[in-house]
GROMACS .gro file of N, CA and C in nm:
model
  276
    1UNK      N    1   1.899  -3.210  -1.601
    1UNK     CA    2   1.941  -3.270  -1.477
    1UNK      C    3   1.913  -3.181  -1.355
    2UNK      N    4   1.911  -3.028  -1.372
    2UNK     CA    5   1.894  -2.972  -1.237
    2UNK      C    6   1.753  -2.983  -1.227
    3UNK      N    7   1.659  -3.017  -1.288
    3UNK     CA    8   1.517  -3.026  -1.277
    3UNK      C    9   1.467  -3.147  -1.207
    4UNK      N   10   1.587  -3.235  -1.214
    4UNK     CA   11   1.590  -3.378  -1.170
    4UNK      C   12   1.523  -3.400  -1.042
    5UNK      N   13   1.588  -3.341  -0.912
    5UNK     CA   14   1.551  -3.319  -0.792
    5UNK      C   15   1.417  -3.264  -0.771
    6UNK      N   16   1.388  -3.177  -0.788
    6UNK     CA   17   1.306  -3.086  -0.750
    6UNK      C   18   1.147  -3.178  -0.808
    7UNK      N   19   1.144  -3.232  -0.932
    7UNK     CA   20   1.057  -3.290  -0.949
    7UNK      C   21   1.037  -3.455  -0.909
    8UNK      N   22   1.155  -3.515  -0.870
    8UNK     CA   23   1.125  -3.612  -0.771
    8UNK      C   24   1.050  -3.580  -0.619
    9UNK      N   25   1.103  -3.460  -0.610
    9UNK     CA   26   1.058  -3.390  -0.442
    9UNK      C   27   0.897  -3.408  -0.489
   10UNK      N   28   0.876  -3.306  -0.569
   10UNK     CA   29   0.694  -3.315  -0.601
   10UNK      C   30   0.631  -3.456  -0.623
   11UNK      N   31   0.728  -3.525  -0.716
   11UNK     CA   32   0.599  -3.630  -0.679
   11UNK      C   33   0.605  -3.729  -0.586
   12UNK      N   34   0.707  -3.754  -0.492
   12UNK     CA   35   0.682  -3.799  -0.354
   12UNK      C   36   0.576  -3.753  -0.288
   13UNK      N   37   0.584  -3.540  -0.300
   13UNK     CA   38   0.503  -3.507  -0.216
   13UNK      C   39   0.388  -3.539  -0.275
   14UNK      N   40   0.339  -3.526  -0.412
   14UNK     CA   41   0.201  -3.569  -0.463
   14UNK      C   42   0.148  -3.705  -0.393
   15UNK      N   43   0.267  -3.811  -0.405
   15UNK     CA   44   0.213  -3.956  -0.393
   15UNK      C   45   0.139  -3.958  -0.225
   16UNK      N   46   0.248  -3.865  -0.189
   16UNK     CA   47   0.192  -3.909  -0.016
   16UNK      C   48   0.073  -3.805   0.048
   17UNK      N   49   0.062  -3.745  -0.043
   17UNK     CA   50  -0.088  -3.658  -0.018
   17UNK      C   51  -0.197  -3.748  -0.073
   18UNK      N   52  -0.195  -3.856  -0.197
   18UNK     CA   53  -0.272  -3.933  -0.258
   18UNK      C   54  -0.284  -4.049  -0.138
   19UNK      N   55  -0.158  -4.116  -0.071
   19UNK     CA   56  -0.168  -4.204   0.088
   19UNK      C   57  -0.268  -4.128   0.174
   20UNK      N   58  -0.235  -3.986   0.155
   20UNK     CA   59  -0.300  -3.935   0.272
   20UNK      C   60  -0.459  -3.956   0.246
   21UNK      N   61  -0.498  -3.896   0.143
   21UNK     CA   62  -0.655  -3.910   0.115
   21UNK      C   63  -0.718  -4.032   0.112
   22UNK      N   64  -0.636  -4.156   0.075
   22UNK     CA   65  -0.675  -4.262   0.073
   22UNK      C   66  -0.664  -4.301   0.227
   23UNK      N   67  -0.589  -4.320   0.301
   23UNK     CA   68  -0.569  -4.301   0.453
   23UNK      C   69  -0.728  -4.236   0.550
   24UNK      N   70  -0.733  -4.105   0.478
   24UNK     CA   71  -0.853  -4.091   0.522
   24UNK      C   72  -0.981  -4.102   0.498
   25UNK      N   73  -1.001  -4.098   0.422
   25UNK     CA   74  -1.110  -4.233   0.368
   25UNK      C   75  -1.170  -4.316   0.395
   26UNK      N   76  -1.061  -4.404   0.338
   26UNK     CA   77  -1.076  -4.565   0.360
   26UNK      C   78  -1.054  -4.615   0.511
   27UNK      N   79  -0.939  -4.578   0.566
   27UNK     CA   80  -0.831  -4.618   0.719
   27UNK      C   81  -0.905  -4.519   0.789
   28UNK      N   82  -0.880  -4.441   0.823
   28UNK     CA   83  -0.931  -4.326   0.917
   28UNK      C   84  -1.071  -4.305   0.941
   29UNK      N   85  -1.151  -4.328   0.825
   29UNK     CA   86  -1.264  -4.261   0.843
   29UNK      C   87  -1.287  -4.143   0.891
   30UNK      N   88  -1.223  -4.023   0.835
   30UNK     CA   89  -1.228  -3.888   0.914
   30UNK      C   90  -1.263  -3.844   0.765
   31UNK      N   91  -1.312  -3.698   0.756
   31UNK     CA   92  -1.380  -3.607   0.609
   31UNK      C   93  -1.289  -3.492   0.638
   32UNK      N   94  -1.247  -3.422   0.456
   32UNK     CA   95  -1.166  -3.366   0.498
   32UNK      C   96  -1.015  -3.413   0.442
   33UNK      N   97  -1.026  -3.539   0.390
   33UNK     CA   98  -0.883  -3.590   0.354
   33UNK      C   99  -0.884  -3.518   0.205
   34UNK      N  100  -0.970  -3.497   0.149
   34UNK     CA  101  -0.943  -3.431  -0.026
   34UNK      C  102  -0.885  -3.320  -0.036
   35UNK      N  103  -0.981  -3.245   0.070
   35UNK     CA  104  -0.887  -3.073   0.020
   35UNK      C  105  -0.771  -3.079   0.097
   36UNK      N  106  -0.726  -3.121   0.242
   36UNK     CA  107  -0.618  -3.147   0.230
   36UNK      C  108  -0.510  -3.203   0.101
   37UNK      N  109  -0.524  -3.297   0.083
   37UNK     CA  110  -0.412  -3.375   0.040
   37UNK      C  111  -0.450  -3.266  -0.120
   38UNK      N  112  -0.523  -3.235  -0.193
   38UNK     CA  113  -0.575  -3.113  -0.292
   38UNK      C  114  -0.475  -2.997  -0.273
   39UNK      N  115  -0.493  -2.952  -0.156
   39UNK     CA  116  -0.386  -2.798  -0.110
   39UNK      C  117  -0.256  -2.844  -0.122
   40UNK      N  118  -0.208  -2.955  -0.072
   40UNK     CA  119  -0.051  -2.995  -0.064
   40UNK      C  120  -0.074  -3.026  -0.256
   41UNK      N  121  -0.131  -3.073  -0.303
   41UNK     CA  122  -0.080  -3.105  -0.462
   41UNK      C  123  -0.053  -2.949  -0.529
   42UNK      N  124  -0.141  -2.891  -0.531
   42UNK     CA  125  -0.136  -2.738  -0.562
   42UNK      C  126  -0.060  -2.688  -0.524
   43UNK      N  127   0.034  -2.737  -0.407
   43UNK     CA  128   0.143  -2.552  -0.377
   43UNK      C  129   0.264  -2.675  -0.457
   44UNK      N  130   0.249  -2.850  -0.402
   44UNK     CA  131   0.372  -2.882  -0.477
   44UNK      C  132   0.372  -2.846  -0.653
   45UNK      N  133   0.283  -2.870  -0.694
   45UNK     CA  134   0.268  -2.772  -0.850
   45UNK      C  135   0.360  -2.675  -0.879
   46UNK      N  136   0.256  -2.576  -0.731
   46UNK     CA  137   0.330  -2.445  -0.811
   46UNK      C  138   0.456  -2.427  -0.788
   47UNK      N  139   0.504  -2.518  -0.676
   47UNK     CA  140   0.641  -2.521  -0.671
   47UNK      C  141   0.761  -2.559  -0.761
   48UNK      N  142   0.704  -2.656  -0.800
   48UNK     CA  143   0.749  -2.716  -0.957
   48UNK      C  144   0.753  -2.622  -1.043
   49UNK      N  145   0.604  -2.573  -1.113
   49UNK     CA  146   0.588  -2.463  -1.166
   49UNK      C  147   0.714  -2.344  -1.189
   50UNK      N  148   0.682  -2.276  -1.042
   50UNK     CA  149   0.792  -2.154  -1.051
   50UNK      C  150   0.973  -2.209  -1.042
   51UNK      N  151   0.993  -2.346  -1.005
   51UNK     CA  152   1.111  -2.396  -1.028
   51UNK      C  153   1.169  -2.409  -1.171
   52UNK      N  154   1.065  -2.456  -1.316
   52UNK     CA  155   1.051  -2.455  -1.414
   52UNK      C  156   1.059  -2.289  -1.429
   53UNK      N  157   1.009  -2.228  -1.413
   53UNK     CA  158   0.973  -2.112  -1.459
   53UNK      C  159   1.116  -2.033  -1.450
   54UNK      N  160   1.193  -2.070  -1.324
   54UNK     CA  161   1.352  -1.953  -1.310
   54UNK      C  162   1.448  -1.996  -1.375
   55UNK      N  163   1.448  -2.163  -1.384
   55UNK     CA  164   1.491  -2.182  -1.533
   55UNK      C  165   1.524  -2.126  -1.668
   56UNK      N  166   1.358  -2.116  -1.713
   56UNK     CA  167   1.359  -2.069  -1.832
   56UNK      C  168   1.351  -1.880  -1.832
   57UNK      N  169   1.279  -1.855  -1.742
   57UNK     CA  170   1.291  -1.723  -1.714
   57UNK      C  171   1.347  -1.627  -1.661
   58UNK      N  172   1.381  -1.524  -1.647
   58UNK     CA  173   1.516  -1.422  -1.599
   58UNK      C  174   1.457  -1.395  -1.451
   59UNK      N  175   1.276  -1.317  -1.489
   59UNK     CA  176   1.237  -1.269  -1.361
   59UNK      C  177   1.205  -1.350  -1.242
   60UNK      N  178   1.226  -1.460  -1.254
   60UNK     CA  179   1.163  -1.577  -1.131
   60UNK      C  180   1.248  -1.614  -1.084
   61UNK      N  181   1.283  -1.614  -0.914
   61UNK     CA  182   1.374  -1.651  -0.870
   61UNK      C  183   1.328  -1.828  -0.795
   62UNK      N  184   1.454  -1.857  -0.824
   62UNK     CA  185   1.416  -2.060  -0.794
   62UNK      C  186   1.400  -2.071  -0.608
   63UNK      N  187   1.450  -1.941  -0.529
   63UNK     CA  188   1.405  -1.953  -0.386
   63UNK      C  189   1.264  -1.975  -0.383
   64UNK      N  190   1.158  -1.882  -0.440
   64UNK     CA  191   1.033  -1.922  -0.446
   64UNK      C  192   1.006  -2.037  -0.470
   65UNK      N  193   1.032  -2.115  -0.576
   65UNK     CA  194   1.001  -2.263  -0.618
   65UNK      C  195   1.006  -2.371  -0.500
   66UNK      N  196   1.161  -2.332  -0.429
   66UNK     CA  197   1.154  -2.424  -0.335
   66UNK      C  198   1.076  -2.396  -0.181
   67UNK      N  199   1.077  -2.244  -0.163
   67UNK     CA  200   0.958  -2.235  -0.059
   67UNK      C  201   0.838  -2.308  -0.100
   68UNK      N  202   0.779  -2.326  -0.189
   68UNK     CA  203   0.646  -2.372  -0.212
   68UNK      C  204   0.661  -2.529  -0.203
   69UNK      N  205   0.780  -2.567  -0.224
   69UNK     CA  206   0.766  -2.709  -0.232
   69UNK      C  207   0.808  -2.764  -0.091
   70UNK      N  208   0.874  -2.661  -0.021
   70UNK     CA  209   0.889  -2.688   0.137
   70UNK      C  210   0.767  -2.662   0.207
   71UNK      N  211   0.714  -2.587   0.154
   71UNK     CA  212   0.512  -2.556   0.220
   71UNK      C  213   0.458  -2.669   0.204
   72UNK      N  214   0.502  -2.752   0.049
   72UNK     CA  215   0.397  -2.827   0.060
   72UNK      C  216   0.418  -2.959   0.096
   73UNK      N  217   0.577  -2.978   0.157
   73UNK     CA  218   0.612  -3.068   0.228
   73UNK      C  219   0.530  -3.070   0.370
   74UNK      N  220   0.585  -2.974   0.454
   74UNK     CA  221   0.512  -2.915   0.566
   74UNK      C  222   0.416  -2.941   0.597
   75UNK      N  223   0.296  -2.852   0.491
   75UNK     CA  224   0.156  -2.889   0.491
   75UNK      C  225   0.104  -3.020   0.485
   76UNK      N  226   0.179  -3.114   0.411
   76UNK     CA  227   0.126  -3.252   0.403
   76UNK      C  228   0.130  -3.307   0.517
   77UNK      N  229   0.231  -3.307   0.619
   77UNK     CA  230   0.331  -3.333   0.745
   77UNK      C  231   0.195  -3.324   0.863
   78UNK      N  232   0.141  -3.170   0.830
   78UNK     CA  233   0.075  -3.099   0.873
   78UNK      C  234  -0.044  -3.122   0.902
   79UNK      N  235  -0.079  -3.110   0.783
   79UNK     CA  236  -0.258  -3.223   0.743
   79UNK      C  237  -0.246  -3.333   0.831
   80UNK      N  238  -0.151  -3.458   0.762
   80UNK     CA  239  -0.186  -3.554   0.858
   80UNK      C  240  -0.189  -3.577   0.974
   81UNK      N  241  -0.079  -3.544   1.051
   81UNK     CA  242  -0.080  -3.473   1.195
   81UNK      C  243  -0.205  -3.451   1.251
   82UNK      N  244  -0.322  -3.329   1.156
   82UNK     CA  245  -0.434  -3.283   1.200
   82UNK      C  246  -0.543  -3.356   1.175
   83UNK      N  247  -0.536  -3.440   1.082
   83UNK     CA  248  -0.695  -3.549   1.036
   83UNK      C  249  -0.641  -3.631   1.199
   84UNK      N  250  -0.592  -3.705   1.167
   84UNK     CA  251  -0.543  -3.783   1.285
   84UNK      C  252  -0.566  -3.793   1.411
   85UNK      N  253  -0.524  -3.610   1.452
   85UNK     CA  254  -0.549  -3.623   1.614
   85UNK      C  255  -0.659  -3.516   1.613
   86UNK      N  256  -0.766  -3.426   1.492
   86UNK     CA  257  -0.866  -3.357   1.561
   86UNK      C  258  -0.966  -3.386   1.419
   87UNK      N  259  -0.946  -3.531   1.304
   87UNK     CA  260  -1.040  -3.463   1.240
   87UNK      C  261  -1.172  -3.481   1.229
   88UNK      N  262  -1.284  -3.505   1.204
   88UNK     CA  263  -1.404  -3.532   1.201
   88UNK      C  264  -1.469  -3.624   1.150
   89UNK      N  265  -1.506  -3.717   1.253
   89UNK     CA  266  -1.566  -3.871   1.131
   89UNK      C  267  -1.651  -3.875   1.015
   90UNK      N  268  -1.623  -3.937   0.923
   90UNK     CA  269  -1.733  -3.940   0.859
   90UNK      C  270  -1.858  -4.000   0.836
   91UNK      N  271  -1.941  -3.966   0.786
   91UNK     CA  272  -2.096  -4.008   0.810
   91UNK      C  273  -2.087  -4.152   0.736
   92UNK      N  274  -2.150  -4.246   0.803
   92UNK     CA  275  -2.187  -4.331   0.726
   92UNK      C  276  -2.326  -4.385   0.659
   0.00000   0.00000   0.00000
């Protein structure tokens, strides 16, 4: 159950980095939506990750877990914010 949260948090943040890439893409037409919405899946991971990890492990503290998953809230926040208002069209 305490794992409960923390991995609902990630895959919201996953799903809406997957909106985001599809957003830019398809809707936006701007390049640039993959490794974004790519970087936000990866820190929410490792956020998960090291949240799992202080759990089971002594040396990992669960503050880290949730910094990373607040980064990769942020960053997603972030990204879109930036495709939006500076990013670069794509070629057709």
């Amino acid at each position: 159950m305490p794992l409960l949260v923390p991995l609902l948090v990630a895959l919201v943040v996953v799903l809406a980095a997957t909106m985001l890439w599809v957003w830019a893409g398809s809707i936006a037409h701007v390049r640039h939506g993959l490794p974004v919405a790519g970087a936000v899946a990866v820190l929410a991971a490792a956020g998960l990750w090291l949240l799992v990890a202080s759990e089971t492990a002594d040396g990992v503290p669960a503050w880290a877990g949730w910094v990373a998953l607040t980064a990769s809230a942020v960053a997603l926040v972030v990204g879109w914010i930036g495709l939006a208002r500076w990013g670069v069209p794509a070629h057709r």
